[in-house]
Every structure is written in structure tokens, then in C-alpha cells.
Amino acid sequence: MQATVKWIDGVMFVGESGSGHAVVMDGPPDHGGRNMGVRPMEMILLGVGGCSSFDVVQILQKGRSDIVSCTTELTAERVDAIPSVFSKIHLHFKVSGRDLKAAAVERAVKLSAEKYCSATIMLGKSVEITHDFEVIEV
């Protein structure tokens, strides 16, 4: 895997993934930015959410669950020091579908957290990561 990050100006950077997709990262005005992109630490949090959500959806689909949507709300706490690393991350999965079994969703979330999600498993070595879920019947 490869990526390139190019400085634009101030504290704005454009990151390009090896697959050719680009994203703008920028800081707030009080840090020299213009607030024109996500913060780098937000990118990490989004990566955790995307990786975990991908797993949960794939596991449920492979189990033939009639899933309609999956939204993952993430909250994180950072230490009040430099570096301001994450100290806690919580993922709350909202899974909608028809006749979804809570046990199936619970299993998918657990498999993602413990076996499949590279981002969660990697960060979990230094950050407290918790998960919960709700099943929404449609």
C-alpha cells in the first residue's frame, strides 16, 4: 500500500491513495488553516469507522441478513497533552433491516472488532476501543 501527501499551503495538504483517490486535509484557523478539509486525526477515526462498517455489512450480507443500512457513529477522546493521541474510541452501529436478529448483528460487530478490522485491531493495542449496536426494524 502506498500514499502521497502533498503540502498545498498553510496547514492544508492533499493526500492521494495508491488507488488514485484524493482527500483534502486542513486545520482550523487558530492553527493556520482555513477549515477546508478534515483533520488528520479525523481521518484516522473515519478509517476505523469505515473499516469496521465494511466488515459488519459484509458479515451480515454473507449470513443472508436482510440489511438495508448501517450507520456507525464514532466518538473519541484525546489526551490533553502533546501528542494529543486518542485515549478512547467508541463505535455505535445502527443497523437497519428486515427481520434482523440481534445475535447476528452482535456476532458481526464482535468478529469485526476481534478478527477482521485491521484499523480497530491495530489501534486497540494502544487505545481503549468499545463497541455497541442497535437493530432498527424497517
XYZ file of N, CA and C in Angstrom:
414
model
N 0.851 -1.177 0.000
C 0.000 0.000 0.000
C 0.892 1.234 0.000
N 0.482 2.217 -0.772
C 1.241 3.453 -0.844
C 0.289 4.633 -0.815
N 0.806 5.777 -0.432
C 0.045 7.024 -0.446
C 1.035 8.173 -0.566
N 0.519 9.307 -1.000
C 1.320 10.516 -1.109
C 0.554 11.651 -0.451
N 1.253 12.454 0.324
C 0.649 13.637 0.931
C 1.449 14.843 0.454
N 0.748 15.802 -0.164
C 1.409 16.985 -0.726
C 0.932 18.233 0.007
N 1.873 19.039 0.434
C 1.569 20.302 1.099
C 1.069 21.291 0.063
N -0.057 21.947 0.352
C -0.620 22.954 -0.552
C -0.208 24.344 -0.095
N -0.674 24.747 1.101
C -0.221 25.979 1.739
C -0.747 25.999 3.162
N -0.212 26.906 3.976
C -0.645 26.960 5.371
C -0.493 25.592 6.010
N -1.621 25.042 6.464
C -1.605 23.678 7.006
C -2.540 22.778 6.198
N -2.688 23.114 4.907
C -3.519 22.305 4.014
C -2.637 21.344 3.230
N -3.108 20.092 3.178
C -2.419 19.036 2.449
C -3.440 18.268 1.629
N -3.007 17.690 0.523
C -3.848 16.777 -0.240
C -3.180 15.413 -0.169
N -3.955 14.456 0.297
C -3.472 13.086 0.353
C -4.038 12.316 -0.822
N -3.190 11.524 -1.475
C -3.663 10.683 -2.573
C -3.290 9.246 -2.270
N -4.295 8.399 -2.321
C -4.080 6.978 -2.038
C -3.462 6.295 -3.253
N -2.913 5.124 -3.010
C -2.345 4.340 -4.093
C -3.383 3.944 -5.131
N -4.655 3.930 -4.723
C -5.728 3.590 -5.667
C -6.211 4.814 -6.445
N -5.573 5.978 -6.208
C -5.864 7.154 -7.012
C -6.936 8.081 -6.478
N -7.341 7.917 -5.233
C -8.352 8.800 -4.651
C -7.685 9.858 -3.790
N -8.247 11.069 -3.815
C -7.640 12.182 -3.102
C -8.570 12.716 -2.026
N -7.961 13.292 -0.999
C -8.706 13.897 0.089
C -7.931 15.123 0.574
N -8.681 16.167 0.914
C -8.066 17.395 1.428
C -8.051 17.334 2.950
N -6.907 17.653 3.519
C -6.777 17.768 4.975
C -6.366 19.201 5.281
N -6.997 19.778 6.282
C -6.692 21.162 6.652
C -6.957 21.334 8.138
N -6.422 22.379 8.682
C -6.600 22.675 10.097
C -7.527 23.854 10.306
N -7.857 24.114 11.564
C -8.704 25.260 11.886
C -7.902 26.564 11.782
N -8.599 27.693 11.658
C -7.901 28.979 11.544
C -6.917 29.257 12.679
N -7.250 28.819 13.898
C -6.339 29.097 15.020
C -5.051 28.267 14.960
N -4.963 27.372 13.986
C -3.743 26.606 13.765
C -3.165 26.879 12.376
N -3.597 27.976 11.742
C -3.054 28.359 10.448
C -3.795 27.793 9.256
N -4.923 27.140 9.495
C -5.679 26.553 8.397
C -6.847 27.426 7.971
N -7.570 26.918 6.990
C -8.766 27.611 6.501
C -10.006 26.730 6.638
N -9.880 25.634 7.376
C -11.002 24.735 7.641
C -11.620 24.212 6.339
N -10.762 23.828 5.394
C -11.249 23.388 4.086
C -11.138 21.875 3.886
N -10.873 21.161 4.959
C -10.778 19.707 4.859
C -10.813 19.080 6.228
N -10.863 17.766 6.234
C -10.879 17.057 7.510
C -9.513 17.133 8.169
N -9.500 17.010 9.470
C -8.253 16.995 10.223
C -7.624 15.593 10.093
N -6.317 15.502 10.162
C -5.673 14.187 10.071
C -6.178 13.184 11.120
N -6.406 13.618 12.352
C -6.908 12.691 13.373
C -8.348 12.276 13.073
N -9.110 13.158 12.438
C -10.452 12.774 11.998
C -10.364 11.695 10.924
N -9.343 11.775 10.085
C -9.142 10.759 9.049
C -8.916 9.387 9.681
N -8.157 9.362 10.751
C -7.921 8.093 11.444
C -9.231 7.546 11.995
N -10.027 8.417 12.614
C -11.310 7.990 13.164
C -12.248 7.510 12.054
N -12.267 8.222 10.940
C -13.080 7.796 9.800
C -12.603 6.449 9.256
N -11.301 6.237 9.254
C -10.759 4.965 8.796
C -11.211 3.805 9.670
N -11.214 4.024 10.976
C -11.700 2.990 11.904
C -13.167 2.695 11.625
N -13.964 3.751 11.461
C -15.387 3.565 11.185
C -15.643 2.880 9.856
N -14.898 3.265 8.845
C -15.074 2.659 7.532
C -14.671 1.197 7.514
N -13.554 0.883 8.135
C -13.056 -0.487 8.178
C -14.046 -1.382 8.933
N -14.490 -0.934 10.098
C -15.425 -1.720 10.910
C -16.771 -1.865 10.220
N -17.271 -0.790 9.656
C -18.569 -0.828 8.979
C -18.538 -1.774 7.788
N -17.456 -1.737 7.044
C -17.278 -2.642 5.906
C -17.424 -4.090 6.373
N -16.718 -4.428 7.456
C -16.777 -5.794 7.985
C -18.179 -6.182 8.410
N -18.824 -5.323 9.189
C -20.152 -5.638 9.721
C -21.138 -5.873 8.575
N -21.129 -5.001 7.586
C -22.044 -5.156 6.442
C -21.739 -6.450 5.690
N -20.460 -6.708 5.411
C -20.084 -7.917 4.672
C -20.480 -9.192 5.421
N -20.234 -9.227 6.717
C -20.570 -10.404 7.522
C -22.076 -10.635 7.530
N -22.845 -9.560 7.699
C -24.305 -9.701 7.714
C -24.827 -10.132 6.342
N -24.284 -9.568 5.284
C -24.723 -9.954 3.944
C -24.377 -11.412 3.643
N -23.185 -11.834 4.029
C -22.799 -13.227 3.798
C -23.677 -14.180 4.601
N -24.184 -13.700 5.748
C -25.094 -14.501 6.559
C -26.531 -14.401 6.097
N -26.725 -13.755 4.959
C -28.040 -13.586 4.336
C -29.026 -12.777 5.177
N -28.502 -11.884 5.994
C -29.372 -10.956 6.725
C -29.899 -9.931 5.740
N -31.142 -9.546 5.911
C -31.772 -8.560 5.019
C -31.472 -7.162 5.550
N -30.218 -6.735 5.343
C -29.743 -5.447 5.855
C -30.062 -4.351 4.839
N -30.581 -3.230 5.345
C -30.943 -2.098 4.496
C -29.940 -0.953 4.661
N -29.481 -0.730 5.888
C -28.499 0.333 6.103
C -27.664 0.036 7.346
N -26.507 0.654 7.366
C -25.618 0.561 8.531
C -24.946 1.921 8.681
N -25.195 2.551 9.811
C -24.556 3.822 10.133
C -23.755 3.618 11.407
N -22.524 4.033 11.383
C -21.671 3.881 12.560
C -21.311 5.259 13.083
N -21.720 5.518 14.323
C -21.402 6.779 14.986
C -20.180 6.547 15.861
N -19.156 7.349 15.641
C -17.922 7.201 16.405
C -17.711 8.400 17.314
N -17.274 8.126 18.519
C -16.871 9.192 19.431
C -15.479 8.841 19.930
N -14.675 9.854 20.102
C -13.304 9.621 20.554
C -12.906 10.683 21.559
N -12.050 10.275 22.468
C -11.458 11.201 23.424
C -9.961 11.224 23.162
N -9.378 12.410 23.351
C -7.939 12.564 23.169
C -7.326 13.049 24.466
N -6.087 12.700 24.689
C -5.402 13.152 25.893
C -5.127 14.650 25.780
N -5.042 15.299 26.913
C -4.789 16.734 26.955
C -3.292 16.976 27.109
N -2.551 16.568 26.091
C -1.091 16.707 26.090
C -0.631 16.582 24.645
N 0.640 16.830 24.440
C 1.207 16.671 23.109
C 2.140 15.477 23.157
N 1.969 14.478 22.333
C 0.973 14.401 21.264
C -0.413 14.106 21.825
N -1.418 14.672 21.184
C -2.805 14.532 21.623
C -3.423 13.281 20.988
N -2.945 12.130 21.457
C -3.386 10.848 20.905
C -4.783 10.495 21.426
N -5.426 9.575 20.740
C -6.703 9.067 21.222
C -6.474 8.258 22.493
N -7.372 8.422 23.456
C -7.340 7.591 24.659
C -8.512 6.618 24.658
N -9.604 6.988 24.006
C -10.785 6.132 23.919
C -11.475 6.354 22.577
N -11.987 5.268 22.019
C -12.813 5.341 20.814
C -14.014 4.436 21.047
N -15.190 4.942 20.728
C -16.407 4.128 20.845
C -17.131 4.117 19.506
N -17.535 2.927 19.087
C -18.295 2.758 17.847
C -19.703 2.301 18.196
N -20.680 3.017 17.697
C -22.089 2.645 17.888
C -22.678 2.364 16.512
N -22.992 1.096 16.261
C -23.538 0.669 14.975
C -25.055 0.732 15.019
N -25.644 1.398 14.039
C -27.100 1.419 13.862
C -27.382 0.633 12.587
N -27.908 -0.574 12.763
C -28.111 -1.463 11.628
C -29.604 -1.622 11.392
N -30.034 -1.286 10.190
C -31.445 -1.376 9.819
C -31.647 -2.526 8.852
N -32.802 -3.173 8.991
C -33.122 -4.247 8.074
C -34.460 -4.872 8.401
N -34.754 -5.934 7.682
C -35.997 -6.662 7.879
C -35.697 -7.985 8.581
N -36.371 -8.188 9.696
C -36.206 -9.414 10.489
C -34.749 -9.663 10.883
N -34.020 -8.595 11.170
C -32.628 -8.749 11.606
C -32.598 -9.343 13.008
N -31.710 -10.253 13.221
C -31.527 -10.872 14.525
C -30.422 -10.126 15.267
N -30.725 -9.708 16.495
C -29.724 -9.010 17.305
C -28.463 -9.861 17.465
N -28.642 -11.168 17.604
C -27.484 -12.054 17.765
C -26.578 -12.017 16.539
N -27.153 -11.901 15.356
C -26.355 -11.837 14.127
C -25.566 -10.533 14.064
N -26.203 -9.429 14.447
C -25.512 -8.134 14.447
C -24.410 -8.141 15.500
N -24.723 -8.658 16.673
C -23.727 -8.739 17.741
C -22.518 -9.560 17.292
N -22.765 -10.670 16.635
C -21.696 -11.534 16.122
C -20.853 -10.786 15.094
N -21.501 -10.061 14.175
C -20.777 -9.315 13.146
C -19.885 -8.242 13.765
N -20.420 -7.523 14.743
C -19.643 -6.472 15.419
C -18.447 -7.101 16.144
N -18.676 -8.206 16.819
C -17.602 -8.875 17.562
C -16.526 -9.419 16.616
N -16.939 -10.049 15.518
C -15.959 -10.560 14.555
C -15.119 -9.429 13.964
N -15.767 -8.320 13.647
C -15.025 -7.179 13.122
C -13.995 -6.712 14.141
N -14.441 -6.536 15.380
C -13.572 -5.995 16.430
C -12.415 -6.920 16.788
N -12.670 -8.223 16.762
C -11.677 -9.160 17.269
C -10.885 -9.906 16.196
N -11.403 -9.927 14.965
C -10.748 -10.761 13.959
C -10.427 -10.054 12.641
N -11.328 -9.198 12.152
C -11.196 -8.703 10.789
C -10.747 -7.257 10.612
N -11.161 -6.346 11.463
C -10.886 -4.919 11.223
C -9.442 -4.566 11.578
N -8.637 -4.418 10.554
C -7.220 -4.098 10.753
C -7.032 -2.799 11.530
N -7.832 -1.798 11.223
C -7.681 -0.488 11.873
C -8.011 -0.574 13.363
N -9.120 -1.211 13.689
C -9.518 -1.331 15.092
C -8.518 -2.178 15.874
N -8.114 -3.281 15.297
C -7.188 -4.177 15.989
C -5.833 -3.504 16.188
N -5.364 -2.766 15.188
C -4.089 -2.067 15.307
C -4.168 -0.984 16.388
N -5.181 -0.129 16.310
C -5.298 0.950 17.295
C -5.625 0.425 18.686
N -6.314 -0.713 18.750
C -6.680 -1.293 20.035
C -5.485 -1.699 20.879
N -4.318 -1.750 20.285
C -3.107 -2.067 21.040
C -2.675 -0.896 21.922
N -3.196 0.306 21.629
C -2.794 1.478 22.417
C -3.964 2.348 22.866
N -5.171 2.036 22.396
C -6.342 2.856 22.693
C -7.479 1.950 23.168
N -8.219 2.395 24.156
C -9.394 1.649 24.591
C -10.489 1.822 23.541
N -10.914 0.718 22.925
C -11.949 0.766 21.896
C -13.132 -0.074 22.356
N -14.315 0.541 22.326
C -15.537 -0.158 22.711
C -16.537 -0.089 21.564
N -17.489 -1.014 21.604
C -18.493 -1.125 20.547
C -19.852 -1.399 21.177
N -20.885 -0.913 20.543
C -22.231 -1.371 20.828
C -23.049 -1.210 19.570
N -24.311 -1.637 19.621
C -25.120 -1.602 18.413
C -26.593 -1.508 18.767
N -27.363 -1.136 17.772
C -28.809 -1.214 17.875
C -29.325 -1.725 16.551
N -30.413 -2.484 16.633
C -31.059 -3.036 15.463
C -32.351 -2.262 15.239
N -32.539 -1.786 14.026
C -33.708 -0.984 13.687
C -34.511 -1.741 12.635
N -35.716 -2.113 12.979
C -36.590 -2.832 12.057
C -37.196 -1.858 11.055
N -37.172 -2.222 9.765
C -37.767 -1.354 8.738
C -38.902 -2.094 8.037
